[in-house]
Coordinates of N, CA and C in Angstrom, one line a residue:
I1 N -43.9 -3.7 -11.5 CA -45.3 -3.3 -11.4 C -46.3 -4.4 -11.6
V2 N -46.0 -5.2 -12.6 CA -46.9 -6.4 -12.9 C -46.9 -7.3 -11.7
M3 N -45.8 -7.6 -11.1 CA -45.8 -8.5 -9.9 C -46.5 -7.9 -8.7
K4 N -46.4 -6.6 -8.6 CA -47.2 -6.0 -7.5 C -48.7 -6.1 -7.7
K5 N -49.1 -5.9 -9.0 CA -50.5 -6.1 -9.3 C -51.0 -7.5 -9.1
I6 N -50.2 -8.4 -9.5 CA -50.5 -9.9 -9.3 C -50.7 -10.2 -7.8
R7 N -49.8 -9.6 -6.9 CA -49.9 -9.8 -5.5 C -51.2 -9.2 -5.0
V8 N -51.6 -8.0 -5.4 CA -52.8 -7.4 -5.0 C -54.0 -8.2 -5.4
I9 N -54.0 -8.6 -6.7 CA -55.2 -9.4 -7.2 C -55.3 -10.7 -6.4
S10 N -54.2 -11.4 -6.1 CA -54.2 -12.6 -5.4 C -54.6 -12.5 -4.0
S11 N -54.4 -11.3 -3.4 CA -54.7 -11.1 -2.0 C -56.1 -10.6 -1.7
K12 N -56.8 -10.1 -2.8 CA -58.1 -9.5 -2.7 C -59.2 -10.4 -3.3
S13 N -60.0 -11.0 -2.4 CA -61.1 -11.9 -3.0 C -62.0 -11.2 -3.9
E14 N -62.3 -9.9 -3.7 CA -63.2 -9.1 -4.5 C -62.6 -9.0 -6.0
L15 N -61.3 -8.8 -6.1 CA -60.7 -8.7 -7.4 C -60.7 -10.1 -8.1
N16 N -60.4 -11.1 -7.3 CA -60.3 -12.5 -7.8 C -61.7 -12.9 -8.4
S17 N -62.7 -12.5 -7.7 CA -64.1 -12.9 -8.1 C -64.5 -12.3 -9.4
V18 N -64.0 -11.0 -9.6 CA -64.4 -10.3 -10.8 C -63.7 -10.9 -12.1
I19 N -62.5 -11.3 -11.9 CA -61.7 -11.7 -13.1 C -61.7 -13.2 -13.3
S20 N -62.2 -14.0 -12.3 CA -61.9 -15.4 -12.4 C -63.0 -16.3 -12.9
R21 N -64.2 -15.7 -13.2 CA -65.3 -16.6 -13.7 C -65.4 -16.5 -15.2
D22 N -65.5 -17.6 -15.9 CA -65.8 -17.6 -17.3 C -67.3 -17.7 -17.5
E23 N -67.7 -17.8 -18.8 CA -69.1 -17.8 -19.1 C -69.9 -18.9 -18.5
G24 N -69.2 -20.0 -18.3 CA -69.8 -21.2 -17.7 C -69.8 -21.2 -16.2
G25 N -69.3 -20.1 -15.6 CA -69.3 -20.0 -14.1 C -68.1 -20.7 -13.5
C26 N -67.2 -21.2 -14.3 CA -66.1 -21.9 -13.7 C -64.9 -21.0 -13.5
D27 N -64.0 -21.4 -12.6 CA -62.8 -20.6 -12.3 C -61.9 -20.8 -13.5
G28 N -61.7 -19.7 -14.3 CA -60.8 -19.9 -15.5 C -59.6 -19.1 -15.4
T29 N -59.1 -18.7 -14.2 CA -57.9 -17.9 -14.0 C -56.7 -18.8 -14.0
K30 N -55.7 -18.3 -14.8 CA -54.4 -18.9 -14.8 C -53.3 -17.9 -14.4
V31 N -52.7 -18.2 -13.2 CA -51.7 -17.3 -12.7 C -50.3 -17.9 -12.9
T32 N -49.4 -17.2 -13.5 CA -48.0 -17.7 -13.6 C -47.1 -16.7 -12.9
K33 N -45.8 -16.9 -13.0 CA -44.9 -16.1 -12.3 C -45.0 -14.7 -12.6
G34 N -45.3 -14.4 -13.9 CA -45.3 -13.0 -14.3 C -46.6 -12.6 -15.1
S35 N -47.7 -13.3 -14.9 CA -48.9 -13.0 -15.7 C -50.1 -13.5 -15.0
V36 N -51.2 -12.9 -15.4 CA -52.6 -13.4 -15.0 C -53.4 -13.5 -16.2
H37 N -54.1 -14.6 -16.5 CA -55.0 -14.7 -17.6 C -56.3 -15.3 -17.2
S38 N -57.4 -14.7 -17.7 CA -58.7 -15.3 -17.5 C -59.5 -14.9 -18.8
Q39 N -60.7 -15.3 -18.9 CA -61.5 -15.1 -20.1 C -61.7 -13.6 -20.3
C40 N -61.8 -12.8 -19.2 CA -62.1 -11.4 -19.4 C -60.9 -10.5 -19.0
Y41 N -59.8 -11.0 -18.6 CA -58.7 -10.2 -18.1 C -57.4 -10.8 -18.4
H42 N -56.4 -10.0 -18.8 CA -55.0 -10.4 -19.1 C -54.1 -9.4 -18.5
L43 N -53.1 -9.8 -17.7 CA -52.1 -9.0 -17.1 C -50.8 -9.6 -17.4
L44 N -49.9 -8.9 -18.1 CA -48.6 -9.4 -18.4 C -47.6 -8.3 -18.7
S45 N -46.4 -8.6 -18.7 CA -45.3 -7.6 -19.0 C -44.6 -8.0 -20.3
I46 N -44.4 -7.1 -21.2 CA -43.6 -7.4 -22.4 C -42.8 -6.1 -22.7
D47 N -41.8 -6.3 -23.5 CA -41.0 -5.3 -24.0 C -41.7 -4.7 -25.2
L48 N -42.2 -3.4 -25.1 CA -42.9 -2.8 -26.2 C -42.1 -2.5 -27.4
R49 N -40.7 -2.5 -27.2 CA -39.8 -2.3 -28.3 C -39.7 -3.5 -29.2
D50 N -40.2 -4.7 -28.7 CA -40.1 -6.0 -29.4 C -41.3 -6.1 -30.2
K51 N -41.3 -5.9 -31.5 CA -42.5 -6.0 -32.4 C -43.1 -7.4 -32.4
T52 N -42.2 -8.4 -32.4 CA -42.7 -9.8 -32.4 C -43.5 -10.1 -31.2
A53 N -43.0 -9.7 -30.0 CA -43.6 -9.9 -28.7 C -45.0 -9.2 -28.6
V54 N -45.0 -8.0 -29.1 CA -46.2 -7.2 -29.1 C -47.3 -7.8 -29.9
S55 N -46.9 -8.2 -31.1 CA -47.9 -8.9 -32.0 C -48.4 -10.2 -31.5
K56 N -47.6 -10.9 -30.8 CA -47.9 -12.2 -30.2 C -49.0 -12.1 -29.1
V57 N -49.1 -10.9 -28.5 CA -50.0 -10.7 -27.4 C -51.5 -11.0 -27.9
V58 N -51.8 -10.4 -29.1 CA -53.1 -10.5 -29.6 C -53.5 -12.0 -29.8
E59 N -52.6 -12.8 -30.3 CA -52.9 -14.2 -30.5 C -52.9 -15.0 -29.1
D60 N -51.9 -14.8 -28.3 CA -51.8 -15.5 -27.0 C -53.0 -15.2 -26.1
C61 N -53.5 -14.0 -26.1 CA -54.6 -13.6 -25.2 C -56.0 -13.7 -25.9
S62 N -56.0 -14.3 -27.1 CA -57.2 -14.5 -27.9 C -58.0 -13.2 -28.0
L63 N -57.4 -12.1 -28.3 CA -58.1 -10.9 -28.4 C -58.8 -10.8 -29.8
D64 N -59.9 -10.1 -29.8 CA -60.6 -9.9 -31.1 C -60.3 -8.5 -31.5
P65 N -59.4 -8.3 -32.5 CA -58.9 -7.0 -32.9 C -60.0 -6.2 -33.6
T66 N -61.2 -6.8 -34.0 CA -62.2 -6.0 -34.6 C -63.1 -5.3 -33.6
L67 N -63.0 -5.7 -32.3 CA -63.8 -5.0 -31.3 C -63.3 -3.6 -31.1
P68 N -64.1 -2.6 -30.6 CA -63.6 -1.3 -30.2 C -62.5 -1.5 -29.2
T69 N -61.4 -0.8 -29.3 CA -60.3 -1.0 -28.5 C -59.7 0.3 -28.0
L70 N -59.3 0.4 -26.8 CA -58.6 1.5 -26.2 C -57.2 1.1 -26.0
V71 N -56.2 1.9 -26.6 CA -54.8 1.7 -26.3 C -54.4 2.9 -25.4
L72 N -53.9 2.7 -24.2 CA -53.6 3.7 -23.3 C -52.1 3.7 -22.9
T73 N -51.4 4.8 -23.1 CA -50.0 4.8 -22.7 C -49.8 6.1 -21.9
E74 N -49.3 5.8 -20.7 CA -49.0 6.9 -19.7 C -47.5 7.0 -19.4
C75 N -46.9 8.1 -20.0 CA -45.5 8.2 -19.9 C -44.7 6.9 -20.3
V76 N -45.1 6.4 -21.4 CA -44.5 5.2 -22.0 C -43.7 5.5 -23.2
L77 N -44.3 6.2 -24.2 CA -43.6 6.5 -25.4 C -42.3 7.3 -25.3
C78 N -42.3 8.2 -24.3 CA -41.1 9.0 -24.1 C -39.9 8.2 -23.5
Y79 N -40.2 7.0 -23.0 CA -39.1 6.1 -22.4 C -38.6 5.2 -23.5
M80 N -39.2 5.3 -24.7 CA -38.7 4.4 -25.8 C -38.0 5.2 -26.9
P81 N -37.1 4.6 -27.6 CA -36.5 5.3 -28.8 C -37.6 5.7 -29.7
A82 N -37.4 6.8 -30.4 CA -38.5 7.3 -31.3 C -39.0 6.3 -32.3
Q83 N -38.0 5.5 -32.9 CA -38.4 4.5 -33.9 C -39.3 3.4 -33.3
S84 N -39.0 3.1 -32.0 CA -39.8 2.0 -31.4 C -41.2 2.5 -31.2
S85 N -41.4 3.8 -30.8 CA -42.7 4.4 -30.7 C -43.5 4.4 -32.0
V86 N -42.7 4.7 -33.1 CA -43.3 4.6 -34.5 C -43.9 3.2 -34.7
H87 N -43.1 2.2 -34.5 CA -43.5 0.8 -34.7 C -44.7 0.5 -33.9
L88 N -44.7 0.9 -32.6 CA -45.8 0.5 -31.7 C -47.2 1.2 -32.2
I89 N -47.1 2.5 -32.5 CA -48.3 3.2 -32.9 C -48.8 2.6 -34.3
S90 N -47.9 2.4 -35.2 CA -48.2 1.8 -36.5 C -48.9 0.5 -36.3
W91 N -48.3 -0.3 -35.5 CA -48.9 -1.7 -35.2 C -50.3 -1.5 -34.7
A92 N -50.5 -0.6 -33.7 CA -51.8 -0.4 -33.1 C -52.8 0.0 -34.1
S93 N -52.5 1.0 -35.0 CA -53.4 1.5 -36.0 C -53.8 0.4 -37.0
T94 N -52.8 -0.5 -37.3 CA -53.0 -1.6 -38.3 C -53.8 -2.7 -37.7
T95 N -53.5 -3.0 -36.4 CA -54.1 -4.2 -35.8 C -55.6 -4.0 -35.3
F96 N -55.9 -2.8 -34.9 CA -57.2 -2.5 -34.3 C -57.9 -1.4 -35.1
P97 N -58.7 -1.8 -36.1 CA -59.3 -0.8 -37.0 C -60.3 0.1 -36.4
N98 N -60.9 -0.3 -35.3 CA -61.8 0.5 -34.5 C -61.2 0.8 -33.2
S99 N -60.5 1.8 -33.1 CA -59.7 2.0 -31.9 C -59.5 3.5 -31.5
L100 N -59.2 3.7 -30.3 CA -58.8 5.0 -29.7 C -57.4 4.8 -29.0
F101 N -56.5 5.6 -29.4 CA -55.2 5.6 -28.8 C -55.1 6.9 -27.9
L102 N -54.9 6.7 -26.6 CA -54.8 7.8 -25.7 C -53.4 7.9 -25.1
N103 N -52.7 9.0 -25.2 CA -51.3 9.1 -24.7 C -51.1 10.3 -23.8
Y104 N -50.4 10.0 -22.7 CA -50.1 11.1 -21.8 C -48.6 11.1 -21.6
E105 N -47.9 12.3 -21.8 CA -46.5 12.3 -21.7 C -46.0 13.8 -21.7
P106 N -44.7 14.0 -21.4 CA -44.2 15.4 -21.5 C -44.2 15.9 -22.9
C107 N -44.3 17.3 -23.0 CA -44.2 17.9 -24.3 C -43.7 19.3 -24.1
N108 N -43.5 20.0 -25.2 CA -42.9 21.4 -25.1 C -41.6 21.5 -24.3
M109 N -40.8 20.5 -24.6 CA -39.6 20.4 -23.7 C -38.3 21.1 -24.3
T110 N -38.5 21.9 -25.3 CA -37.4 22.6 -25.9 C -37.1 24.0 -25.3
D111 N -37.9 24.4 -24.4 CA -37.6 25.7 -23.8 C -36.8 25.5 -22.5
R112 N -36.5 26.6 -21.8 CA -35.6 26.5 -20.6 C -36.2 25.7 -19.6
F113 N -37.5 25.8 -19.3 CA -38.2 25.0 -18.3 C -38.1 23.5 -18.6
G114 N -38.3 23.2 -19.9 CA -38.2 21.8 -20.3 C -36.8 21.2 -20.2
S115 N -35.8 22.1 -20.5 CA -34.4 21.6 -20.4 C -34.1 21.3 -19.0
I116 N -34.6 22.1 -18.1 CA -34.3 21.9 -16.6 C -34.9 20.6 -16.2
M117 N -36.2 20.3 -16.7 CA -36.8 19.1 -16.3 C -36.0 17.9 -16.8
I118 N -35.5 17.9 -18.1 CA -34.8 16.8 -18.6 C -33.5 16.6 -17.9
E119 N -32.8 17.7 -17.5 CA -31.5 17.6 -16.7 C -31.8 17.0 -15.4
N120 N -32.9 17.4 -14.7 CA -33.2 16.9 -13.4 C -33.5 15.4 -13.5
M121 N -34.2 14.9 -14.5 CA -34.4 13.5 -14.7 C -33.1 12.7 -15.0
R122 N -32.3 13.4 -15.8 CA -31.0 12.8 -16.1 C -30.1 12.6 -14.9
S123 N -30.2 13.6 -14.0 CA -29.3 13.5 -12.8 C -29.8 12.4 -11.9
R124 N -31.0 11.9 -12.1 CA -31.5 10.7 -11.3 C -31.3 9.4 -12.1
D125 N -30.5 9.5 -13.2 CA -30.3 8.3 -14.1 C -31.5 7.9 -14.8
C126 N -32.4 8.8 -15.1 CA -33.6 8.6 -15.8 C -33.5 9.2 -17.2
E127 N -33.1 8.3 -18.1 CA -33.0 8.8 -19.5 C -34.3 8.6 -20.2
L128 N -34.7 9.6 -21.0 CA -35.9 9.5 -21.8 C -35.6 9.6 -23.3
P129 N -35.2 8.5 -24.0 CA -34.7 8.6 -25.3 C -35.8 9.2 -26.3
G130 N -37.0 9.1 -26.0 CA -38.1 9.6 -26.9 C -38.7 10.9 -26.5
I131 N -38.0 11.6 -25.6 CA -38.6 12.9 -25.0 C -38.8 14.0 -26.1
L132 N -37.9 14.0 -27.1 CA -37.9 15.1 -28.0 C -38.5 14.6 -29.4
A133 N -39.1 13.4 -29.4 CA -39.6 12.9 -30.7 C -40.7 13.8 -31.2
C134 N -41.6 14.3 -30.3 CA -42.7 15.2 -30.7 C -42.7 16.4 -29.8
P135 N -41.8 17.4 -30.1 CA -41.6 18.6 -29.3 C -42.9 19.5 -29.1
T136 N -43.8 19.5 -30.0 CA -45.0 20.4 -29.9 C -46.2 19.6 -30.0
L137 N -47.4 20.2 -29.7 CA -48.7 19.6 -29.7 C -49.0 19.2 -31.2
T138 N -48.6 20.0 -32.1 CA -48.9 19.7 -33.5 C -48.1 18.5 -33.9
D139 N -46.9 18.3 -33.4 CA -46.1 17.1 -33.7 C -46.7 15.9 -33.1
Q140 N -47.3 16.0 -31.9 CA -48.0 14.9 -31.3 C -49.2 14.4 -32.2
E141 N -49.9 15.4 -32.7 CA -51.0 15.0 -33.6 C -50.5 14.4 -34.9
K142 N -49.5 15.0 -35.5 CA -49.0 14.5 -36.8 C -48.4 13.1 -36.7
R143 N -47.8 12.8 -35.5 CA -47.3 11.4 -35.4 C -48.4 10.4 -35.6
F144 N -49.6 10.6 -35.0 CA -50.6 9.6 -35.1 C -51.2 9.6 -36.6
T145 N -51.5 10.8 -37.1 CA -52.1 10.8 -38.5 C -51.1 10.2 -39.5
D146 N -49.8 10.5 -39.3 CA -48.8 9.9 -40.2 C -48.7 8.4 -40.2
L147 N -49.2 7.8 -39.0 CA -49.0 6.4 -38.8 C -50.4 5.6 -38.9
G148 N -51.3 6.3 -39.6 CA -52.5 5.5 -39.9 C -53.8 5.9 -39.3
Y149 N -53.8 6.8 -38.2 CA -55.0 7.2 -37.6 C -55.7 8.3 -38.4
S150 N -57.0 8.3 -38.4 CA -57.8 9.3 -39.3 C -57.9 10.6 -38.6
N151 N -57.9 10.7 -37.3 CA -58.1 11.9 -36.6 C -57.2 11.9 -35.4
A152 N -56.7 13.1 -35.0 CA -55.8 13.2 -33.8 C -56.0 14.6 -33.2
K153 N -55.8 14.7 -31.9 CA -55.8 15.9 -31.2 C -54.9 15.9 -30.0
A154 N -54.3 17.0 -29.7 CA -53.4 17.1 -28.5 C -53.6 18.4 -27.8
I155 N -53.7 18.3 -26.5 CA -53.8 19.6 -25.7 C -52.8 19.4 -24.5
D156 N -52.4 20.6 -24.0 CA -51.5 20.5 -22.8 C -52.5 20.4 -21.6
M157 N -51.9 20.1 -20.4 CA -52.7 19.8 -19.3 C -53.3 21.0 -18.7
N158 N -52.8 22.2 -19.0 CA -53.6 23.4 -18.6 C -54.9 23.5 -19.3
E159 N -55.0 23.2 -20.5 CA -56.2 23.1 -21.3 C -57.1 22.0 -20.8
A160 N -56.5 20.8 -20.4 CA -57.3 19.7 -19.9 C -57.9 20.1 -18.6
L161 N -57.2 20.9 -17.8 CA -57.7 21.3 -16.5 C -58.9 22.3 -16.7
R162 N -58.7 23.2 -17.7 CA -59.8 24.1 -17.9 C -61.1 23.5 -18.4
Q163 N -60.9 22.3 -19.0 CA -62.1 21.6 -19.6 C -62.8 20.7 -18.5
L164 N -62.2 20.6 -17.3 CA -62.9 19.8 -16.3 C -64.1 20.5 -15.8
P165 N -65.2 19.8 -15.5 CA -66.4 20.4 -14.9 C -66.0 21.1 -13.6
A166 N -66.6 22.2 -13.3 CA -66.3 23.1 -12.1 C -66.3 22.3 -10.9
G167 N -67.2 21.4 -10.7 CA -67.2 20.6 -9.5 C -66.0 19.7 -9.3
D168 N -65.5 19.1 -10.4 CA -64.3 18.3 -10.3 C -63.1 19.1 -10.0
F169 N -63.0 20.3 -10.6 CA -61.9 21.2 -10.3 C -61.9 21.6 -8.8
Q170 N -63.0 21.9 -8.3 CA -63.1 22.3 -6.9 C -62.7 21.1 -5.9
R171 N -63.2 19.9 -6.3 CA -62.9 18.7 -5.5 C -61.4 18.5 -5.5
I172 N -60.7 18.6 -6.6 CA -59.3 18.4 -6.7 C -58.6 19.5 -5.8
A173 N -59.0 20.7 -5.9 CA -58.4 21.8 -5.2 C -58.5 21.6 -3.7
R174 N -59.5 20.9 -3.2 CA -59.7 20.7 -1.8 C -58.8 19.6 -1.3
L175 N -58.3 18.7 -2.1 CA -57.5 17.6 -1.7 C -56.2 18.0 -1.0
E176 N -55.6 19.1 -1.5 CA -54.4 19.6 -0.8 C -54.2 21.0 -1.1
F177 N -53.8 21.8 -0.1 CA -53.6 23.2 -0.3 C -52.4 23.5 -1.2
F178 N -52.6 24.3 -2.1 CA -51.5 24.6 -3.1 C -51.6 26.1 -3.5
D179 N -50.5 26.8 -3.3 CA -50.5 28.2 -3.7 C -49.4 28.6 -4.7
E180 N -48.7 27.6 -5.2 CA -47.7 27.9 -6.2 C -48.3 27.8 -7.6
H181 N -49.2 28.6 -7.9 CA -50.0 28.4 -9.2 C -49.2 28.7 -10.4
E182 N -48.2 29.6 -10.3 CA -47.4 29.9 -11.5 C -46.5 28.8 -11.9
I183 N -45.9 28.1 -10.8 CA -45.1 26.9 -11.1 C -46.0 25.8 -11.7
L184 N -47.2 25.6 -11.1 CA -48.1 24.6 -11.6 C -48.4 24.8 -13.1
T185 N -48.7 26.0 -13.4 CA -49.1 26.4 -14.8 C -47.9 26.1 -15.7
Q186 N -46.7 26.4 -15.3 CA -45.5 26.1 -16.1 C -45.4 24.5 -16.3
L187 N -45.6 23.8 -15.2 CA -45.4 22.4 -15.2 C -46.5 21.7 -16.1
L188 N -47.7 22.2 -16.0 CA -48.8 21.6 -16.8 C -48.7 21.9 -18.3
E189 N -48.0 23.0 -18.6 CA -47.7 23.4 -20.0 C -46.8 22.4 -20.6
H190 N -46.1 21.6 -19.8 CA -45.1 20.7 -20.3 C -45.5 19.2 -20.2
Y191 N -46.8 19.0 -20.1 CA -47.4 17.7 -20.2 C -48.6 17.8 -21.0
C192 N -48.9 16.7 -21.7 CA -50.0 16.8 -22.7 C -50.8 15.5 -22.7
L193 N -52.1 15.6 -23.2 CA -52.9 14.5 -23.5 C -53.0 14.5 -25.1
S194 N -52.8 13.4 -25.7 CA -53.0 13.3 -27.1 C -53.9 12.1 -27.4
W195 N -54.8 12.2 -28.3 CA -55.6 11.0 -28.6 C -55.8 11.0 -30.1
A196 N -55.9 9.7 -30.6 CA -56.1 9.5 -32.0 C -57.1 8.4 -32.2
M197 N -57.9 8.5 -33.3 CA -58.9 7.5 -33.4 C -59.2 7.1 -34.9
Q198 N -59.8 6.0 -35.0 CA -60.1 5.5 -36.4 C -61.3 4.5 -36.2
G199 N -62.0 4.4 -37.3 CA -63.1 3.4 -37.3 C -64.4 4.2 -37.1
H200 N -65.5 3.4 -37.1 CA -66.9 4.0 -37.0 C -67.7 3.2 -36.1
S201 N -67.1 2.5 -35.1 CA -67.9 1.7 -34.2 C -68.8 2.7 -33.3
G202 N -70.0 2.2 -33.0 CA -70.8 3.0 -32.1 C -70.3 3.3 -30.8
N203 N -69.3 2.4 -30.3 CA -68.7 2.6 -29.0 C -67.5 3.5 -29.0
I204 N -67.2 4.0 -30.2 CA -66.0 4.9 -30.3 C -66.5 6.3 -30.7
C205 N -66.2 7.3 -29.9 CA -66.6 8.7 -30.1 C -65.6 9.3 -31.1
L206 N -66.1 9.7 -32.3 CA -65.2 10.4 -33.2 C -65.1 11.9 -33.0
D207 N -65.8 12.4 -32.0 CA -65.8 13.8 -31.7 C -64.5 14.1 -31.0
L208 N -63.7 15.1 -31.5 CA -62.4 15.3 -30.9 C -62.4 16.2 -29.7
A209 N -63.6 16.5 -29.1 CA -63.7 17.2 -27.9 C -63.3 16.3 -26.7
L210 N -62.6 16.9 -25.7 CA -62.2 16.2 -24.6 C -63.4 15.7 -23.8

């Protein structure tokens, strides 16, 4: 994925111009075989299970951990052993005192529908070692608060869909005709958004509303 992004950035002058200028107006972009670095942008791949490698990113990329920070994981934690997720979340809460951690992944996987989903993924050689680490929405929230975050909230994707503005919902519905609403409702019940936050920076919203 990182290599594909590097190729796209390298081939698009618009993207290059956005990330390649430092404060002095000079081209400060450094592109290696597996990474891109500039004063305002860093793209690289690391093994998130490796605590040393993850910690080294802050130093190597000259990040300021005191700034408001968004940590975004999309179907990441479920691919990691549960203990590796614990280490990653704990590291994030310790390293970034003013931060929001936003996570999207499967949930409610202990019922029949969830079991079928897991078996289907397994049949494609897709193992998810962390899929049952937080089986409920309450478990999702507790994982964050147990690991240092002051507030946490989790909702399934049905609830997320209900909270969308009516105009956005109608726009999405027009993209593709879909009449299997019962199946969609079941599917969305088995994915969730969870977010956790800490700190009091003015750029971080401590309101738990979506």
